Amino acid sequence: MDTQNLVARLNSSGLLRSQCLIGGKWTEAYDGKTIPVHNPATGDVLVNVPCMGGQETNDAISVAYEAFLSWSKLTAAERSKRLRKWYDLLMANKEELGQIITLEQGKPLKEAIGEVNYGAAFIEFSAEEAKRIYGDIIPSPLADRRLLVLKQPVGVVGAITPWNFPLAMITRKVGPALACGCTVVIKPSELTPLTALAAAELALQAGIPPGAVNVVFGNAPEIGDALLASRQVRKITFTGSTAVGKKLMAGAAQTVKKVSLELGGNAPCIIFDDADLEVAVRGALGTKFRNSGQTCVCANRILVQEGIYEKFAIAFSQAVQSMQVGEGFTEGVVQGPLINEAAVQKVESFVKDAVSKGAKVLLGGKRHSLGMTFYEPTVIGDIKNEMLIARNEVFGPVAPLLRFKTEEEAIRIANDTDAGLAAYVFTENVQRMWRVSEALEYGLVGVNEGLVSTEVAPFGGVKESGLGREGSKYGMDEFLEMKYVCLGNMSSS
Ligand code: ADP
């Protein structure tokens, strides 16, 4: 694929935006500073974009506040219609959006288009759910009173998102926020801002009013500080690292904002002796190698019971070996590059640590001959839960296998972490499915299934993996305040 031609084509489609969006206006940084956006597969600069900071963010907050005053007053039906239109436009442009995702993030085009379907589904779901934000009427203990509960939008939302799902991490925040009547200032990752800008362009085309969706990026800490300090921003919703999430949570205390956090995971994937081997291999492959291992719900530790360990290790390694690695536009490729050099170095250091402590590389274990940030799909056996790779998210295409004997031991190892986002269990025993699912200290559990994310189910973690839920009817509450109204002097006679 000729990248330059593709960039030129996307440019003429009007979707490849290279300025930030404030109050409906495409805007440069006030001091003219720019930063490059790279194609991780080639290292080429795709385009230069503004490097914004606190001043631009404060302006984006002001226009979002102005827009909130009118957007929140629209009927739910009207907000729903515009969200539905945005969904239609996202779907109508899914090839182009997929191409932008592959260009700036590296994932294979088919997977990128899959992300567009998944990401757009949050907008569709939000359009539908906008009409179902019900209040309540409470039977009054006093005859002359009527007690009501109203649900109202929290206000301006600051949405900070990572690079691994450049579209879906935005739509699962912005969809429900807009549906509830909130307006947003989005701060996408500086590594993947182009998808966010394309989505924002389509939001404008859909009739989402100027100022309701703003996009700024550049100096992340400065932008974060401005969002945190503002009294007009009433909610921070964040997906990213646990370290940054903790900083944001502490910062939000200044003005006591609502906070939702989707932070790092350390997902166990437990394969019991009684698992269906084929189902377990397929499931573990899906959850481990999606997006080259760069998702927070990727299996980080594959716990395999001793009776099935050897058989699983062989079948799994064979399946991993057949995965084609390469640039995301090449037909048949299922593993793209890692996002940057730092990501590869992290993977290398974890593999080195594991091997130095007795783990055995069963497949891969080094950089790919393609160079750049490509890494060989890797399987490592004899991992111990004390090793770095089992304590931290590897965020790369490395599958560490840990051996265990009993169900109790598997649960103990699985829960022996500060993280609590996703866990996976493979077993054919129905009682065990229930027992283990209930015992796992995780927000999501996949039983005989490695891909569990959907817009209709609540996504989120426990422990240090975060606060709040995204998607589903439960995700709407994150953007709503409850107001109790007591009507007095209501005697009927
Ligand atoms: P990752 O390792 O996945 O990049 P980060 O937590 O570093 O995770 O990044 C997630 C998002 O948080 C990105 O948009 C990044 O720019 C942003 N970010 C990083 N540091 C800060 C900060 N101090 N304040 C606000 N946002 C930040």
PDB file of C-alpha atoms in Angstrom, residues 39-171:
ATOM      1  CA  ASN A  39       2.950   5.555  11.000  1.00  0.00           C
ATOM      2  CA  PRO A  40       4.313   2.955  13.457  1.00  0.00           C
ATOM      3  CA  ALA A  41       4.815   0.393  10.665  1.00  0.00           C
ATOM      4  CA  THR A  42       7.207   2.599   8.696  1.00  0.00           C
ATOM      5  CA  GLY A  43       8.197   5.467  10.960  1.00  0.00           C
ATOM      6  CA  ASP A  44       6.988   7.946   8.301  1.00  0.00           C
ATOM      7  CA  VAL A  45       5.464  11.223   9.435  1.00  0.00           C
ATOM      8  CA  LEU A  46       1.838  11.190   8.301  1.00  0.00           C
ATOM      9  CA  VAL A  47       1.027  14.780   9.162  1.00  0.00           C
ATOM     10  CA  ASN A  48       1.935  17.480  11.684  1.00  0.00           C
ATOM     11  CA  VAL A  49      -0.738  18.474  14.175  1.00  0.00           C
ATOM     12  CA  PRO A  50      -1.040  21.271  16.761  1.00  0.00           C
ATOM     13  CA  CYS A  51       0.668  20.953  20.123  1.00  0.00           C
ATOM     14  CA  MET A  52      -1.845  22.633  22.418  1.00  0.00           C
ATOM     15  CA  GLY A  53      -1.666  23.382  26.130  1.00  0.00           C
ATOM     16  CA  GLY A  54      -3.588  24.995  28.972  1.00  0.00           C
ATOM     17  CA  GLN A  55      -4.777  28.154  27.180  1.00  0.00           C
ATOM     18  CA  GLU A  56      -6.452  26.332  24.303  1.00  0.00           C
ATOM     19  CA  THR A  57      -7.935  23.833  26.758  1.00  0.00           C
ATOM     20  CA  ASN A  58      -9.474  26.620  28.831  1.00  0.00           C
ATOM     21  CA  ASP A  59     -11.056  28.036  25.678  1.00  0.00           C
ATOM     22  CA  ALA A  60     -12.366  24.586  24.738  1.00  0.00           C
ATOM     23  CA  ILE A  61     -13.886  24.280  28.223  1.00  0.00           C
ATOM     24  CA  SER A  62     -15.578  27.710  27.882  1.00  0.00           C
ATOM     25  CA  VAL A  63     -17.190  26.852  24.542  1.00  0.00           C
ATOM     26  CA  ALA A  64     -18.191  23.419  25.859  1.00  0.00           C
ATOM     27  CA  TYR A  65     -19.877  25.153  28.784  1.00  0.00           C
ATOM     28  CA  GLU A  66     -21.726  27.547  26.431  1.00  0.00           C
ATOM     29  CA  ALA A  67     -22.819  24.602  24.285  1.00  0.00           C
ATOM     30  CA  PHE A  68     -23.951  22.682  27.377  1.00  0.00           C
ATOM     31  CA  LEU A  69     -26.502  25.368  28.167  1.00  0.00           C
ATOM     32  CA  SER A  70     -28.364  24.662  24.901  1.00  0.00           C
ATOM     33  CA  TRP A  71     -27.486  20.974  24.182  1.00  0.00           C
ATOM     34  CA  SER A  72     -28.761  19.908  27.598  1.00  0.00           C
ATOM     35  CA  LYS A  73     -32.071  21.689  26.907  1.00  0.00           C
ATOM     36  CA  LEU A  74     -32.808  19.764  23.703  1.00  0.00           C
ATOM     37  CA  THR A  75     -35.315  16.972  24.010  1.00  0.00           C
ATOM     38  CA  ALA A  76     -33.906  13.484  24.403  1.00  0.00           C
ATOM     39  CA  ALA A  77     -35.525  12.645  21.050  1.00  0.00           C
ATOM     40  CA  GLU A  78     -33.616  15.441  19.331  1.00  0.00           C
ATOM     41  CA  ARG A  79     -30.266  14.429  20.872  1.00  0.00           C
ATOM     42  CA  SER A  80     -31.008  10.855  19.909  1.00  0.00           C
ATOM     43  CA  LYS A  81     -31.645  11.794  16.264  1.00  0.00           C
ATOM     44  CA  ARG A  82     -28.313  13.586  15.963  1.00  0.00           C
ATOM     45  CA  LEU A  83     -26.412  10.749  17.600  1.00  0.00           C
ATOM     46  CA  ARG A  84     -28.089   8.315  15.212  1.00  0.00           C
ATOM     47  CA  LYS A  85     -26.988  10.500  12.300  1.00  0.00           C
ATOM     48  CA  TRP A  86     -23.421  10.468  13.663  1.00  0.00           C
ATOM     49  CA  TYR A  87     -23.571   6.678  13.847  1.00  0.00           C
ATOM     50  CA  ASP A  88     -24.790   6.506  10.233  1.00  0.00           C
ATOM     51  CA  LEU A  89     -21.926   8.728   9.086  1.00  0.00           C
ATOM     52  CA  LEU A  90     -19.337   6.683  11.010  1.00  0.00           C
ATOM     53  CA  MET A  91     -20.632   3.541   9.311  1.00  0.00           C
ATOM     54  CA  ALA A  92     -20.792   5.186   5.890  1.00  0.00           C
ATOM     55  CA  ASN A  93     -17.117   6.135   6.270  1.00  0.00           C
ATOM     56  CA  LYS A  94     -15.878   2.965   7.928  1.00  0.00           C
ATOM     57  CA  GLU A  95     -13.308   2.132   5.218  1.00  0.00           C
ATOM     58  CA  GLU A  96     -11.707   5.569   5.519  1.00  0.00           C
ATOM     59  CA  LEU A  97     -11.827   5.557   9.326  1.00  0.00           C
ATOM     60  CA  GLY A  98     -10.307   2.060   9.338  1.00  0.00           C
ATOM     61  CA  GLN A  99      -7.516   3.280   7.071  1.00  0.00           C
ATOM     62  CA  ILE A 100      -6.781   6.205   9.390  1.00  0.00           C
ATOM     63  CA  ILE A 101      -6.653   3.827  12.380  1.00  0.00           C
ATOM     64  CA  THR A 102      -4.253   1.478  10.579  1.00  0.00           C
ATOM     65  CA  LEU A 103      -2.085   4.390   9.446  1.00  0.00           C
ATOM     66  CA  GLU A 104      -1.587   5.931  12.867  1.00  0.00           C
ATOM     67  CA  GLN A 105      -2.008   2.922  15.161  1.00  0.00           C
ATOM     68  CA  GLY A 106      -0.731   0.016  13.068  1.00  0.00           C
ATOM     69  CA  LYS A 107      -3.434  -2.627  13.618  1.00  0.00           C
ATOM     70  CA  PRO A 108      -4.404  -4.698  10.560  1.00  0.00           C
ATOM     71  CA  LEU A 109      -7.033  -3.018   8.371  1.00  0.00           C
ATOM     72  CA  LYS A 110      -9.622  -5.733   8.980  1.00  0.00           C
ATOM     73  CA  GLU A 111      -9.205  -5.310  12.738  1.00  0.00           C
ATOM     74  CA  ALA A 112      -9.313  -1.510  12.324  1.00  0.00           C
ATOM     75  CA  ILE A 113     -12.618  -1.732  10.443  1.00  0.00           C
ATOM     76  CA  GLY A 114     -13.796  -4.055  13.227  1.00  0.00           C
ATOM     77  CA  GLU A 115     -12.939  -1.277  15.677  1.00  0.00           C
ATOM     78  CA  VAL A 116     -15.036   1.162  13.641  1.00  0.00           C
ATOM     79  CA  ASN A 117     -18.030  -1.210  13.835  1.00  0.00           C
ATOM     80  CA  TYR A 118     -17.450  -1.658  17.573  1.00  0.00           C
ATOM     81  CA  GLY A 119     -16.793   2.041  18.222  1.00  0.00           C
ATOM     82  CA  ALA A 120     -19.770   3.227  16.180  1.00  0.00           C
ATOM     83  CA  ALA A 121     -22.016   0.770  18.049  1.00  0.00           C
ATOM     84  CA  PHE A 122     -21.519   2.848  21.227  1.00  0.00           C
ATOM     85  CA  ILE A 123     -22.951   5.868  19.390  1.00  0.00           C
ATOM     86  CA  GLU A 124     -25.902   3.838  18.102  1.00  0.00           C
ATOM     87  CA  PHE A 125     -26.549   2.393  21.566  1.00  0.00           C
ATOM     88  CA  SER A 126     -26.303   5.862  23.137  1.00  0.00           C
ATOM     89  CA  ALA A 127     -28.755   7.248  20.570  1.00  0.00           C
ATOM     90  CA  GLU A 128     -31.241   4.579  21.624  1.00  0.00           C
ATOM     91  CA  GLU A 129     -30.552   4.871  25.345  1.00  0.00           C
ATOM     92  CA  ALA A 130     -30.885   8.693  25.270  1.00  0.00           C
ATOM     93  CA  LYS A 131     -34.663   8.144  25.195  1.00  0.00           C
ATOM     94  CA  ARG A 132     -34.638   5.916  28.261  1.00  0.00           C
ATOM     95  CA  ILE A 133     -33.081   8.131  30.915  1.00  0.00           C
ATOM     96  CA  TYR A 134     -35.910   7.769  33.398  1.00  0.00           C
ATOM     97  CA  GLY A 135     -36.382   9.446  36.748  1.00  0.00           C
ATOM     98  CA  ASP A 136     -38.488   8.035  39.555  1.00  0.00           C
ATOM     99  CA  ILE A 137     -41.465   8.783  41.804  1.00  0.00           C
ATOM    100  CA  ILE A 138     -41.121   7.677  45.414  1.00  0.00           C
ATOM    101  CA  PRO A 139     -44.219   6.924  47.566  1.00  0.00           C
ATOM    102  CA  SER A 140     -44.243   9.708  50.104  1.00  0.00           C
ATOM    103  CA  PRO A 141     -44.409   9.009  53.852  1.00  0.00           C
ATOM    104  CA  LEU A 142     -46.395  12.288  54.237  1.00  0.00           C
ATOM    105  CA  ALA A 143     -49.824  12.784  52.610  1.00  0.00           C
ATOM    106  CA  ASP A 144     -49.185  16.349  51.440  1.00  0.00           C
ATOM    107  CA  ARG A 145     -45.912  15.680  49.696  1.00  0.00           C
ATOM    108  CA  ARG A 146     -44.803  14.212  46.374  1.00  0.00           C
ATOM    109  CA  LEU A 147     -41.218  12.955  46.047  1.00  0.00           C
ATOM    110  CA  LEU A 148     -39.524  12.879  42.650  1.00  0.00           C
ATOM    111  CA  VAL A 149     -36.092  11.889  41.367  1.00  0.00           C
ATOM    112  CA  LEU A 150     -34.773  13.652  38.253  1.00  0.00           C
ATOM    113  CA  LYS A 151     -31.739  12.536  36.278  1.00  0.00           C
ATOM    114  CA  GLN A 152     -29.769  15.471  34.903  1.00  0.00           C
ATOM    115  CA  PRO A 153     -26.518  15.728  32.908  1.00  0.00           C
ATOM    116  CA  VAL A 154     -23.397  16.334  35.027  1.00  0.00           C
ATOM    117  CA  GLY A 155     -22.174  19.157  32.754  1.00  0.00           C
ATOM    118  CA  VAL A 156     -18.934  19.545  30.805  1.00  0.00           C
ATOM    119  CA  VAL A 157     -16.927  16.306  30.604  1.00  0.00           C
ATOM    120  CA  GLY A 158     -13.171  15.963  30.100  1.00  0.00           C
ATOM    121  CA  ALA A 159     -12.504  12.698  28.215  1.00  0.00           C
ATOM    122  CA  ILE A 160      -8.876  11.513  28.103  1.00  0.00           C
ATOM    123  CA  THR A 161      -8.198   8.500  25.895  1.00  0.00           C
ATOM    124  CA  PRO A 162      -5.285   6.214  24.882  1.00  0.00           C
ATOM    125  CA  TRP A 163      -3.861   5.133  21.512  1.00  0.00           C
ATOM    126  CA  ASN A 164      -4.776   1.425  21.424  1.00  0.00           C
ATOM    127  CA  PHE A 165      -8.391   1.972  20.281  1.00  0.00           C
ATOM    128  CA  PRO A 166      -8.253   5.456  18.764  1.00  0.00           C
ATOM    129  CA  LEU A 167     -11.985   5.460  17.957  1.00  0.00           C
ATOM    130  CA  ALA A 168     -13.744   3.103  20.370  1.00  0.00           C
ATOM    131  CA  MET A 169     -12.215   4.580  23.542  1.00  0.00           C
ATOM    132  CA  ILE A 170     -13.660   7.942  22.484  1.00  0.00           C
ATOM    133  CA  THR A 171     -17.119   6.847  21.353  1.00  0.00           C
TER     134      THR A 171
END
